CSV table of C-alpha atoms and ligand atoms in Angstrom, one decimal:
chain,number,residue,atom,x,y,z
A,1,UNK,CA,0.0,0.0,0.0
A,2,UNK,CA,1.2,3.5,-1.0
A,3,UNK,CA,1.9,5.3,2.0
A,4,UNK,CA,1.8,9.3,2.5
A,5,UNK,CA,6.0,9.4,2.8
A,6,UNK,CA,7.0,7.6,0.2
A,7,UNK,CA,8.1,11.0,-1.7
A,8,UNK,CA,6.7,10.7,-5.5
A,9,UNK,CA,8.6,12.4,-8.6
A,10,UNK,CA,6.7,15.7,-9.0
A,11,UNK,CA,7.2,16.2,-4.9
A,12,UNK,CA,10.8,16.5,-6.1
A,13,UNK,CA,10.8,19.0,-8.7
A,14,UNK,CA,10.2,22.1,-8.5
A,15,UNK,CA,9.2,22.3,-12.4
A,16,UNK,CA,5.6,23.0,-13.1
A,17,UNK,CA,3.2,20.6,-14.7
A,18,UNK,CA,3.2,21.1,-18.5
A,19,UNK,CA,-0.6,20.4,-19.1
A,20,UNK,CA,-1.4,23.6,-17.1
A,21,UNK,CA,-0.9,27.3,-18.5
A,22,UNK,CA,0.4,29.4,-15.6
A,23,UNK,CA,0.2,33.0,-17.1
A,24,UNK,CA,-2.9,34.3,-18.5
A,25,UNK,CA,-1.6,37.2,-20.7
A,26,UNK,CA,-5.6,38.1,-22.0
A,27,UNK,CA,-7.2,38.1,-18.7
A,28,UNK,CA,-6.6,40.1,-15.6
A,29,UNK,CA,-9.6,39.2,-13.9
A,30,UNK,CA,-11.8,37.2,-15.7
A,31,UNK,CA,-14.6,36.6,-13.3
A,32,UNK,CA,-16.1,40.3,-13.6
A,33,UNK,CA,-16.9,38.6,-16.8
A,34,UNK,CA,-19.3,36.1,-15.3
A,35,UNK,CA,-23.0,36.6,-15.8
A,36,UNK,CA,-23.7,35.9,-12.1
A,37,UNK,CA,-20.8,38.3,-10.6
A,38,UNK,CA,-22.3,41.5,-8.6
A,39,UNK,CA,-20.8,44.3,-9.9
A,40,UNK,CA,-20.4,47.6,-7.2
A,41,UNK,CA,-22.6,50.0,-7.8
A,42,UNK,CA,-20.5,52.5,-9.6
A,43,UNK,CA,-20.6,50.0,-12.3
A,44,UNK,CA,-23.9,49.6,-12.7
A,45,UNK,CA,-24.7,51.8,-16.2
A,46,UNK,CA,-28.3,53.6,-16.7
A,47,UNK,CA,-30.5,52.2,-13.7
A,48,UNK,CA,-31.1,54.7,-11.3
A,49,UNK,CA,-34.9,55.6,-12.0
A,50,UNK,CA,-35.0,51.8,-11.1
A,51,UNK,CA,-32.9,51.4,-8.6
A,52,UNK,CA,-34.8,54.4,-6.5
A,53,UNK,CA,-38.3,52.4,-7.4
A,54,UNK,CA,-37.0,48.6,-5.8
A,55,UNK,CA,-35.9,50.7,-2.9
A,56,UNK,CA,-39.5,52.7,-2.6
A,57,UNK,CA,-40.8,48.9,-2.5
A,58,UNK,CA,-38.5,47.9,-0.1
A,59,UNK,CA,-37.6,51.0,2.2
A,60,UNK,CA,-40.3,50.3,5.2
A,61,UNK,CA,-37.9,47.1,6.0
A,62,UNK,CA,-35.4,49.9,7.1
A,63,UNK,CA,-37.4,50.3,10.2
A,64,UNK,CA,-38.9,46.8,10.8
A,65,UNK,CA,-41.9,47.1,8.8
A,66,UNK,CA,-43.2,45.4,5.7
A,67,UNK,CA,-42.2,46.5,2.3
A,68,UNK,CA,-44.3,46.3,-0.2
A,69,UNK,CA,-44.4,43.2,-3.0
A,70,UNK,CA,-42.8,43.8,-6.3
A,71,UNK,CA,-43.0,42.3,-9.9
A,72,UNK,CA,-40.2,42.9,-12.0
A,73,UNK,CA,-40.3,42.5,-15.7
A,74,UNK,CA,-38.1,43.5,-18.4
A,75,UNK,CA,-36.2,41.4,-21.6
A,76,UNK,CA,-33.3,39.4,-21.1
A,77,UNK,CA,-30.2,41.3,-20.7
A,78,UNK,CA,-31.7,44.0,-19.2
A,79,UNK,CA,-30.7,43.8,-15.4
A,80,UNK,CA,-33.9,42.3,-13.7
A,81,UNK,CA,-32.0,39.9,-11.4
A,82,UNK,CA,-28.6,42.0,-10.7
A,83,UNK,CA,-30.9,45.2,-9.7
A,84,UNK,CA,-32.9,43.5,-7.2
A,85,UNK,CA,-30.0,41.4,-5.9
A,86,UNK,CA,-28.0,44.6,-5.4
A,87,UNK,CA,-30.9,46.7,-3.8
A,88,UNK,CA,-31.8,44.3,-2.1
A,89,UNK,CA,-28.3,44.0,-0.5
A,90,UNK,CA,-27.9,47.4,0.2
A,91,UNK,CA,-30.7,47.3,2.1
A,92,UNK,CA,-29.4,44.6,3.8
A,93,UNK,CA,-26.5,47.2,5.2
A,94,UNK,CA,-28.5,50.2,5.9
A,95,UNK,CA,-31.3,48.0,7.5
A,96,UNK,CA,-28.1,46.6,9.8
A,97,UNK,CA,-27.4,50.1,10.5
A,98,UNK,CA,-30.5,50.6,12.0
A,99,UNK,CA,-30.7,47.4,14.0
A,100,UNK,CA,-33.1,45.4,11.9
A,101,UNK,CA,-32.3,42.6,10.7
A,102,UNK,CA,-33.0,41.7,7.2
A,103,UNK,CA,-32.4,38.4,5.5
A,104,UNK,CA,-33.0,37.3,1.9
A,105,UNK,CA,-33.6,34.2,-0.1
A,106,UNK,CA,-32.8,34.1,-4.2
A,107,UNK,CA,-34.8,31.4,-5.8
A,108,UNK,CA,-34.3,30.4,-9.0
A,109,UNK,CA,-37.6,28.5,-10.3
A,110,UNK,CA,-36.4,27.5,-13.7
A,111,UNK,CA,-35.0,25.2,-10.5
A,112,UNK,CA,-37.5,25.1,-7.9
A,113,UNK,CA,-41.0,25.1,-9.7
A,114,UNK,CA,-43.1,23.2,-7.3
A,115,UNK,CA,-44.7,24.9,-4.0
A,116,UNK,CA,-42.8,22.1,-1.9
A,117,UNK,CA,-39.4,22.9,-3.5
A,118,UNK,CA,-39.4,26.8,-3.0
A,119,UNK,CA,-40.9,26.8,0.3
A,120,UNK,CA,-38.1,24.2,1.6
A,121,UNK,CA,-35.5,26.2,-0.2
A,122,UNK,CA,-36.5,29.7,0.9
A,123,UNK,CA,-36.6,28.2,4.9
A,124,UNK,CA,-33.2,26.6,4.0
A,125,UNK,CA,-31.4,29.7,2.8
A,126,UNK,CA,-33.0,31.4,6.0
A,127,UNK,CA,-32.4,29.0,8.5
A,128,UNK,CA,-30.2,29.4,11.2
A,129,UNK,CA,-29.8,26.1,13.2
A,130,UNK,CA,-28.1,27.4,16.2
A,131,UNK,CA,-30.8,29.6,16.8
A,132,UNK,CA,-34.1,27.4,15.9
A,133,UNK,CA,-32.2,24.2,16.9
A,134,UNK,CA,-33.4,22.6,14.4
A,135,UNK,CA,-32.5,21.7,10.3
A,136,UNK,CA,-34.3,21.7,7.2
A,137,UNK,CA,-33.9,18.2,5.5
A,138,UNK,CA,-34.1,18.0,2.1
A,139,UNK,CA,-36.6,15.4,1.6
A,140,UNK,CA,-39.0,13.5,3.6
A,141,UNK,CA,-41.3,16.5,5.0
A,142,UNK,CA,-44.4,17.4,4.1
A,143,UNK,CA,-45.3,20.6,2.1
A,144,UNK,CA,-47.3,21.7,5.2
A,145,UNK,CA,-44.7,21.1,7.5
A,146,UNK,CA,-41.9,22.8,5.2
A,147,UNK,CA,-44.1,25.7,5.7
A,148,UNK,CA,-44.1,25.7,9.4
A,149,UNK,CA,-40.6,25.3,9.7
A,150,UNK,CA,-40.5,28.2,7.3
A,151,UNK,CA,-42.6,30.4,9.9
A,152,UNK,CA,-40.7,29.3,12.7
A,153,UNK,CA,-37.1,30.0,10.8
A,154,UNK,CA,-38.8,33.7,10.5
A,155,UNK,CA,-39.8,34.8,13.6
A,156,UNK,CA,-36.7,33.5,14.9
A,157,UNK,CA,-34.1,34.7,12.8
A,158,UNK,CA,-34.7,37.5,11.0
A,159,UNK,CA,-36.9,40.8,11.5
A,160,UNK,CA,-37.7,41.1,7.4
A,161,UNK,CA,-37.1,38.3,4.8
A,162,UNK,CA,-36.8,39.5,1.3
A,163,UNK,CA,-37.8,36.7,-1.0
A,164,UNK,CA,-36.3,36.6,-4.6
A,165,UNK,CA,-38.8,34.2,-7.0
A,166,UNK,CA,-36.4,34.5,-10.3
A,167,UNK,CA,-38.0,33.1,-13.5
A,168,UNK,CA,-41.4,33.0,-11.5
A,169,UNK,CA,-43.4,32.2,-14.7
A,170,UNK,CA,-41.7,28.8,-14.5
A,171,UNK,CA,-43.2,28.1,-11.5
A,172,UNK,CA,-45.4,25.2,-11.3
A,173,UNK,CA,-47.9,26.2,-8.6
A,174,UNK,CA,-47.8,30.3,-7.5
A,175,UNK,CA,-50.2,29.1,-4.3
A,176,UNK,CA,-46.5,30.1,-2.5
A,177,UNK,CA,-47.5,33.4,-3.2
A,178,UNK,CA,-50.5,33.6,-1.8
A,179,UNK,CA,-49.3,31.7,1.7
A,180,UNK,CA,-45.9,34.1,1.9
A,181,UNK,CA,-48.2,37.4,1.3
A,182,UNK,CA,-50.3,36.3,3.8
A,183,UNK,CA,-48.2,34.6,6.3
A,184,UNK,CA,-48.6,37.9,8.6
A,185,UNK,CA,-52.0,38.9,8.1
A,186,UNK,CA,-53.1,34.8,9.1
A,187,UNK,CA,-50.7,35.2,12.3
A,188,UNK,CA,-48.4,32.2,11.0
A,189,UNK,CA,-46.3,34.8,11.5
A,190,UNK,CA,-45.4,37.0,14.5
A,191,UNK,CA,-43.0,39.5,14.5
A,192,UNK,CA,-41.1,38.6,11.1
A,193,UNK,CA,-42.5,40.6,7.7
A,194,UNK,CA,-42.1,39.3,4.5
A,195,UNK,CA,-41.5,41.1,1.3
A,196,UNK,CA,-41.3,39.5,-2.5
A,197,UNK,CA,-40.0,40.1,-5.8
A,198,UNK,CA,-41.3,38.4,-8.4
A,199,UNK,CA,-38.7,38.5,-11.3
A,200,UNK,CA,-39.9,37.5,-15.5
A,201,UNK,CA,-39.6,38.3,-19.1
A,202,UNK,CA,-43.0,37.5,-19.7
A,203,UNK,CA,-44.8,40.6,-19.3
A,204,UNK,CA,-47.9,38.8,-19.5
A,205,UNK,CA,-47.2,36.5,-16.6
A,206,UNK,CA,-49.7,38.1,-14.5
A,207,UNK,CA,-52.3,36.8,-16.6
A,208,UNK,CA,-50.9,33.5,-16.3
A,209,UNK,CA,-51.3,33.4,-12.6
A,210,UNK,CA,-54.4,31.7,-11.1
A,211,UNK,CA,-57.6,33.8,-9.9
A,212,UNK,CA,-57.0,33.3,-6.5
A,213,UNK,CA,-53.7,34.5,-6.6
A,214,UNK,CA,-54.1,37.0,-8.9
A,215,UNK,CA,-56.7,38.6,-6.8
A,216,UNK,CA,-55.2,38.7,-3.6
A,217,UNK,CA,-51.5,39.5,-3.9
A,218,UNK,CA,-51.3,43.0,-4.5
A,219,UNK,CA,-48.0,44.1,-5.1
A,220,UNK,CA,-45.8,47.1,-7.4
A,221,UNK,CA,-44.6,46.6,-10.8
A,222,UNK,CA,-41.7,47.2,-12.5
A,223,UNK,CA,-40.5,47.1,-16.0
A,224,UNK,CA,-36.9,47.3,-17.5
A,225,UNK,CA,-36.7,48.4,-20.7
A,226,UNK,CA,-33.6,47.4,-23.2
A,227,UNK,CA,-30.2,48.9,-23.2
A,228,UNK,CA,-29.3,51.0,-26.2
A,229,UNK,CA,-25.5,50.6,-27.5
A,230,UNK,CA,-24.2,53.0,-25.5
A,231,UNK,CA,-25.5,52.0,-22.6
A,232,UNK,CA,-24.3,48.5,-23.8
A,233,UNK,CA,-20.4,50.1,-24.1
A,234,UNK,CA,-20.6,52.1,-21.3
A,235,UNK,CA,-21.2,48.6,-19.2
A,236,UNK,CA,-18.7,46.9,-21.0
A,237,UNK,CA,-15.9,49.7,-20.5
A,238,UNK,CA,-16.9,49.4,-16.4
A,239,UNK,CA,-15.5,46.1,-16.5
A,240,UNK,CA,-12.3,47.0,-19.0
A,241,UNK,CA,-10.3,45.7,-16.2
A,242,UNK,CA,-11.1,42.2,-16.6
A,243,UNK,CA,-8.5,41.8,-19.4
A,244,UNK,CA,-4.7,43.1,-18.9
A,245,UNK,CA,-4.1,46.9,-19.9
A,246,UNK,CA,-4.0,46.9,-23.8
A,247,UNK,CA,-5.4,43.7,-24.7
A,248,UNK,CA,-8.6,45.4,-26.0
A,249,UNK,CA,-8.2,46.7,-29.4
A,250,UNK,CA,-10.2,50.3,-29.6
A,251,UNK,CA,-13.3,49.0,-31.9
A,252,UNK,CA,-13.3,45.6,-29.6
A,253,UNK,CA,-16.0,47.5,-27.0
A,254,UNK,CA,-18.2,49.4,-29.4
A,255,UNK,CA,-18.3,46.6,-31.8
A,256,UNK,CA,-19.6,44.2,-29.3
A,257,UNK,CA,-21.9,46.6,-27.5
A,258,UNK,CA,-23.3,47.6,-31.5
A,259,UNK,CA,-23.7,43.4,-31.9
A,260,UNK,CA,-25.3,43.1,-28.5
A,261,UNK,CA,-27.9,45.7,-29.4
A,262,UNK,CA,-29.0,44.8,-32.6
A,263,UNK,CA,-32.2,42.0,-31.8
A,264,UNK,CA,-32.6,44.4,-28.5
A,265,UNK,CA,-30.1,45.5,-26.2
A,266,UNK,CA,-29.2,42.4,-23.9
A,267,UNK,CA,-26.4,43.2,-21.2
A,268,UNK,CA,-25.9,39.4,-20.7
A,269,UNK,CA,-25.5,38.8,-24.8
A,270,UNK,CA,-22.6,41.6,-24.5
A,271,UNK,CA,-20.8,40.1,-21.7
A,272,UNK,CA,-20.8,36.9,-22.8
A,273,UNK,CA,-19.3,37.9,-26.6
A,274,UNK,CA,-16.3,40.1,-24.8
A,275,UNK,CA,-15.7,37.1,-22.4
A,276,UNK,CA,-15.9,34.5,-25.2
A,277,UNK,CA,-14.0,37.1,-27.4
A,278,UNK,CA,-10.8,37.2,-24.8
A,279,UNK,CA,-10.9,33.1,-24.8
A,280,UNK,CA,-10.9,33.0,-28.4
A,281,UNK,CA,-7.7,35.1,-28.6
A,282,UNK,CA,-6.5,32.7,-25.7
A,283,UNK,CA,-7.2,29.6,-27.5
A,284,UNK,CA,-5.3,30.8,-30.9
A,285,UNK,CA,-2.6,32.7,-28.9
A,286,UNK,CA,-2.9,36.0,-29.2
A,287,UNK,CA,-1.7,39.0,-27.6
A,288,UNK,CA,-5.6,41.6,-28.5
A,289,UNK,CA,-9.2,40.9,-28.5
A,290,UNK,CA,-9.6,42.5,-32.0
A,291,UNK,CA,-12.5,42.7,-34.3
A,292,UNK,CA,-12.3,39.4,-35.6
A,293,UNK,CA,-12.5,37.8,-32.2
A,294,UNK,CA,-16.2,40.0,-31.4
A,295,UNK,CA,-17.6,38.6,-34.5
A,296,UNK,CA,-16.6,35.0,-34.1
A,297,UNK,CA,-17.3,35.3,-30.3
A,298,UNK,CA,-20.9,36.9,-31.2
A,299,UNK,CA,-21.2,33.7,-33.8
A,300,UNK,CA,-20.2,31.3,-31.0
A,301,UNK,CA,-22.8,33.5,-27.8
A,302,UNK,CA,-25.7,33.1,-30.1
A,303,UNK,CA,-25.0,29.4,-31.0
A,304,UNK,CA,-24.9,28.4,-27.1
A,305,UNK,CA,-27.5,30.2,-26.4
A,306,UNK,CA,-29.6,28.1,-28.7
A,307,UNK,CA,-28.2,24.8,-27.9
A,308,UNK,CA,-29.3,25.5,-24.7
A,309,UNK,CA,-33.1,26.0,-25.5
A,310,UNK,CA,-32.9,23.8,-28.5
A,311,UNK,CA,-30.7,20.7,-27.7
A,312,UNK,CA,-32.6,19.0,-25.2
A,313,UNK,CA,-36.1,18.9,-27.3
A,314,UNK,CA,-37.6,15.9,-29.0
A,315,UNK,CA,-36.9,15.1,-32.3
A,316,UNK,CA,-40.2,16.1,-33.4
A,317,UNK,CA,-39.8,19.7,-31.8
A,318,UNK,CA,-36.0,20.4,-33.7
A,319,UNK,CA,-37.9,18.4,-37.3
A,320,UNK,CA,-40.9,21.2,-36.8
A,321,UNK,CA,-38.1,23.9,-36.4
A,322,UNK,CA,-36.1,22.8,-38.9
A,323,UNK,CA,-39.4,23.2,-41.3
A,324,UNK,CA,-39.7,26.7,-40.2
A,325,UNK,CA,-35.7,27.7,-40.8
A,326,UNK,CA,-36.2,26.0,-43.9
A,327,UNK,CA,-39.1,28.2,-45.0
A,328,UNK,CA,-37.2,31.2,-43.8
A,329,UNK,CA,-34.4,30.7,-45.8
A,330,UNK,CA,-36.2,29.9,-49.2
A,331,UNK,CA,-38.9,33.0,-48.8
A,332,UNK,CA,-39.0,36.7,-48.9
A,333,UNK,CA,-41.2,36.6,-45.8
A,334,UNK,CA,-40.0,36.1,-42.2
A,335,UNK,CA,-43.7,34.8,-41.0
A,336,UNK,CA,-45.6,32.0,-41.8
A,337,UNK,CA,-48.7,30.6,-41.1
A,338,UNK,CA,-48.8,26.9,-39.0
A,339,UNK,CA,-50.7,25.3,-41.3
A,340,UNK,CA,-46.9,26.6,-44.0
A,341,UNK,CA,-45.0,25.1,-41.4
A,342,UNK,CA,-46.8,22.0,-41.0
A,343,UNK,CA,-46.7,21.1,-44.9
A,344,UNK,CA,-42.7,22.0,-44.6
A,345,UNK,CA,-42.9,19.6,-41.4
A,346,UNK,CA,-44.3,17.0,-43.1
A,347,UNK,CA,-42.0,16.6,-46.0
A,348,UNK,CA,-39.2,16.6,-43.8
A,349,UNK,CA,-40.5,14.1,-41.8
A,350,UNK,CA,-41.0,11.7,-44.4
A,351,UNK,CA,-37.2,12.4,-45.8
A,352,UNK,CA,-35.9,10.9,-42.4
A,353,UNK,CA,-38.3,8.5,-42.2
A,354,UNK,CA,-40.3,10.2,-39.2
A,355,UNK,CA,-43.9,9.6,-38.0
A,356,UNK,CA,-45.8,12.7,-39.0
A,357,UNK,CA,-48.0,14.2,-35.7
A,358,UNK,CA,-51.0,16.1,-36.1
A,359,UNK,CA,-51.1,18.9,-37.3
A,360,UNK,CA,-52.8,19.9,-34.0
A,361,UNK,CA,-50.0,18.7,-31.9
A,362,UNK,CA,-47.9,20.4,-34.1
A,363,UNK,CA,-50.0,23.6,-33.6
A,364,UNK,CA,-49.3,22.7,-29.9
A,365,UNK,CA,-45.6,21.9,-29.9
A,366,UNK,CA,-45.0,25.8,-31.5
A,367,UNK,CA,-46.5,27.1,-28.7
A,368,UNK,CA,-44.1,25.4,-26.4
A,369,UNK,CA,-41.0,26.5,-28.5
A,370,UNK,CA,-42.5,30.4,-28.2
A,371,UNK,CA,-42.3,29.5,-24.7
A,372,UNK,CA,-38.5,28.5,-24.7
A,373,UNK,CA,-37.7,32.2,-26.9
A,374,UNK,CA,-36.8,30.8,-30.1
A,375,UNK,CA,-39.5,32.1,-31.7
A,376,UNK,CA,-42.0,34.4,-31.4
A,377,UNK,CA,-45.6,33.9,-32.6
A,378,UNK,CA,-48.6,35.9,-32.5
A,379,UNK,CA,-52.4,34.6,-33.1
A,380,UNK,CA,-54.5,36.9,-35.9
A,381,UNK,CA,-58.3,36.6,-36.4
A,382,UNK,CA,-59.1,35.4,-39.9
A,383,UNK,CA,-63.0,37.3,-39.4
A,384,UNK,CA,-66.3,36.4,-37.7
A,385,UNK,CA,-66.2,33.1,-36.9
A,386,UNK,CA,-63.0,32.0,-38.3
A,387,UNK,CA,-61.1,31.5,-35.5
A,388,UNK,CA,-57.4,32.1,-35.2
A,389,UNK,CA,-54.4,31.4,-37.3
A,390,UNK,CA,-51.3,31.3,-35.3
A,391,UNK,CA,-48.2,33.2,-37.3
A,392,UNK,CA,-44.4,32.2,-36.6
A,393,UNK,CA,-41.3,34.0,-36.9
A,394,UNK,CA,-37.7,32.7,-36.0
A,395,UNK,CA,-35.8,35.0,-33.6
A,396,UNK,CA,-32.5,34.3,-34.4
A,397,UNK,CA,-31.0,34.0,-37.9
A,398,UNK,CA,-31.6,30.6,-40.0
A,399,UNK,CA,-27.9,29.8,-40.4
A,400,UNK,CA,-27.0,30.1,-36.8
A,401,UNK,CA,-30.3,27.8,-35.7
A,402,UNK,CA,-29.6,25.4,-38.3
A,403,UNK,CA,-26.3,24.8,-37.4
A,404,UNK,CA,-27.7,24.1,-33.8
A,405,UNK,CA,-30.3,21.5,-35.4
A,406,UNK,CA,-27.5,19.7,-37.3
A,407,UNK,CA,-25.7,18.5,-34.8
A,408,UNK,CA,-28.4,16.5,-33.7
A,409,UNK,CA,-27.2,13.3,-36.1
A,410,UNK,CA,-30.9,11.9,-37.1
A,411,UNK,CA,-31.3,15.2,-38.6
A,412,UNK,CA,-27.4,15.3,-40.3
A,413,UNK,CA,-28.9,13.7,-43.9
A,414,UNK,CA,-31.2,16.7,-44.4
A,415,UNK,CA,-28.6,18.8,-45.0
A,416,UNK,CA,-27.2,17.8,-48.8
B,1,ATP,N1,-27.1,48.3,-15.8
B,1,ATP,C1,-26.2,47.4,-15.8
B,1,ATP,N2,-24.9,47.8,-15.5
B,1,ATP,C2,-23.9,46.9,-15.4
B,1,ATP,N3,-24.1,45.6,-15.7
B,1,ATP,C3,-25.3,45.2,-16.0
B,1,ATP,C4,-26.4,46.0,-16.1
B,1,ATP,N4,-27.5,45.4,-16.5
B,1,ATP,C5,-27.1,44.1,-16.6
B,1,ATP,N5,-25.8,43.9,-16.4
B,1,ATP,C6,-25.0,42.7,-16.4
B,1,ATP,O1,-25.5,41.9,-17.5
B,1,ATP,C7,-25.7,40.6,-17.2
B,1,ATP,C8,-27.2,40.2,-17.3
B,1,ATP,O2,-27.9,41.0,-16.4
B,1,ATP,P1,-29.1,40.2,-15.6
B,1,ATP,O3,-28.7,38.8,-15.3
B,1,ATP,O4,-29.4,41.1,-14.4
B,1,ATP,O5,-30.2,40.3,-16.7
B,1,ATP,P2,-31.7,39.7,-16.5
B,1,ATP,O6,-32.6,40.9,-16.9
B,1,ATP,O7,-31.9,39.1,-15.2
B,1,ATP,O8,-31.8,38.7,-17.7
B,1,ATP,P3,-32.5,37.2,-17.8
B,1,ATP,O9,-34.0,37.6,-18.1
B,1,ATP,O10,-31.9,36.6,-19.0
B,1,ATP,O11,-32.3,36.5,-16.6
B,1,ATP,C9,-25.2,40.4,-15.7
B,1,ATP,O12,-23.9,40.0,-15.8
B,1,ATP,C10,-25.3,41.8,-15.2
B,1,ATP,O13,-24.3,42.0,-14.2
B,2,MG,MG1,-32.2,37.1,-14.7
């Protein structure tokens, strides 16, 4: 048996391992670059309006009281989760300052959709067992009981709990609404107050929720509009310090802040094509980020993006979209009708040997992909009693979402 001092070659040398680079001569700091990283409020470009309005919201937890319940809405890209993170921590401080406590919980419920899930999770991120004696355990409680733990956890750690639902329109059940705005008013809790943001890019969510809901959690609302490019550059030049002085060629920040605003300006979308922009340079040994890198690194930002909605669908779901890029590459017109699509589906189908669905499914399944943002759709009356026909546009370009499909080998012999 090996034992700890038997000395072994590399404890010898002093040379490094050779499969490891040690100098990093793009990036100084390449973690400002992440999407999740908080930046300090100086770098925070064009938000102030908003920034005053989540503090309005929140302000009466300053002195122990309960703020009021906010919905925020806005694009993607357009600072929705980092401006209520970053009030919300500030008000964490000046709350402190004051003696109150306040405590928050971030939910994502693209993760936690189901009642059960959130509730467990917001009592878990709140808990403090040395004060309540007691843990949260990740399985084998009932919802009920979750939520008494959850009352308990808040009257005896906190004074106000600020409670972060990101993504809310993917949760399963918004009954957790209900219970958490009315948690004081029903005396399941005492002295704790409870405020909630609800965070989506759905405007329309509200009209998702259920009657019940709908009717009796009254809260603000909130939308953030897109960036425009300079806006987009201005953010990007706040965190210019990621790479080492010089490295950024001069059109390298206005070129991916004019990229990131062309669909409509998405913050994320520009970070992630300077980051991927620096590791492209990186990867082919480069001492700038220059031109060539934005455009390859926009090429590469929109591709992920897509795999990401698009890789883990059925077949059936990539075949319909692969009818629709089809159609959009051969036409003038960017729209088309489902009953277009569903002819292009069906030919397609047959040329790799696939079981045709309805054209009702299909009708269904294009709903669900203008759900996961890859395209949009819209419904137009065709006249009295006529009903609806539903109209579909891709939102990226054809190229880029074909080359997404095609990877995806059952699909590889459509492509001649
Ligand atoms: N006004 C801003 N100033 C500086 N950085 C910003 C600003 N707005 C957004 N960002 C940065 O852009 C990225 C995306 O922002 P954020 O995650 O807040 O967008 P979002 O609206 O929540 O988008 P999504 O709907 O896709 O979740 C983050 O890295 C964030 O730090
Ligand atoms: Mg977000």
């Amino acid at each position: 048996m090996p034992t700890n001092d038997v000395p072994r070659d590399s404890d010898l040398s002093e040379e490094r391992n050779t499969l490891f680079d040690y100098t990093d001569t793009i990036f100084a700091d390449e973690d400002l670059l992440e999407i999740g990283h908080l930046p300090a409020p100086e770098r925070i470009v064009g938000r102030d309006e908003h920034m005053q309005k989540v503090a309005d919201a929140l302000n009466p937890a300053i002195f122990g009281s309960a703020p009021s319940h906010l919905f925020v809405f806005g694009k993607t890209g357009t600072g929705k989760t980092l401006i209520s993170r970053s009030v919300t921590e500030m008000l964490q401080t000046e709350a402190d300052r004051e003696g109150v406590t306040v405590q928050y919980a971030f939910i994502d419920c693209g993760e936690k959709n189901t009642e059960a899930s959130v509730v467990k999770r917001v009592a878990q991120s709140l808990n403090d067992p040395e004060r309540t004696e007691f843990t949260v355990p990740e399985r084998g409680l009932a919802t009920g009981d979750y939520y008494e733990r959850l009352w308990t956890v808040l009257d005896t750690c906190t004074d106000v709990a600020i409670v972060i639902l990101d993504e809310i329109d993917m949760l399963e059940d918004d009954e957790v609404l209900r219970k958490l705005s009315r948690a004081s008013e029903n005396r399941r809790i005492d002295s704790a107050r409870i405020g909630v943001i609800g965070i989506s890019n759905k405007i329309d969510y509200p009209d998702q929720m259920s009657e019940r809901v709908k009717s009796s959690f009254s809260r603000d609302e909130l939308v953030f509009p897109p960036y425009d490019a300079n806006q987009l550059g201005e953010i990007l030049e706040n965190r210019r310090d990621a790479f080492h002085d010089g490295v950024l060629t001069d059109d390298a920040i206005p070129l991916a802040a004019a990229l990131a605003a062309q669909e409509h300006g998405d913050a994320r979308k520009a970070i992630d094509i300077l980051r991927n922009a620096g590791r492209i340079a990186k990867r082919v040994d480069e001492e700038t980020v220059t031109e060539d890198h934005i455009r390859q690194a926009k090429e590469k930002t929109e591709v992920d993006r897509l795999a990401e909605l698009i890789d883990g669908s059925p077949l059936q779901a990539k075949v319909l979209l692969y009818a629709l890029t089809k159609l959009t590459t051969n036409n003038d017109g960017v729209e088309f009708t489902s009953r277009e699509i569903y002819h292009a589906y069906t030919r397609t189908a047959a040329a790799i040997d696939l079981d045709a669905l309805s054209e009702r499914r299909t009708r269904e399944l294009l709903q669900e992909q203008d759900f996961l943002n890859v395209i949009d759709s819209t419904k137009e009356s065709r006249g009295r009693g006529e009903g609806v026909t539903g109209k579909h546009r891709l939102l990226e370009s054809p190229d880029i979402v074909l080359e997404v499909l095609l990877r995806d080998d059952r699909l590889e012999p459509l492509e001649e």
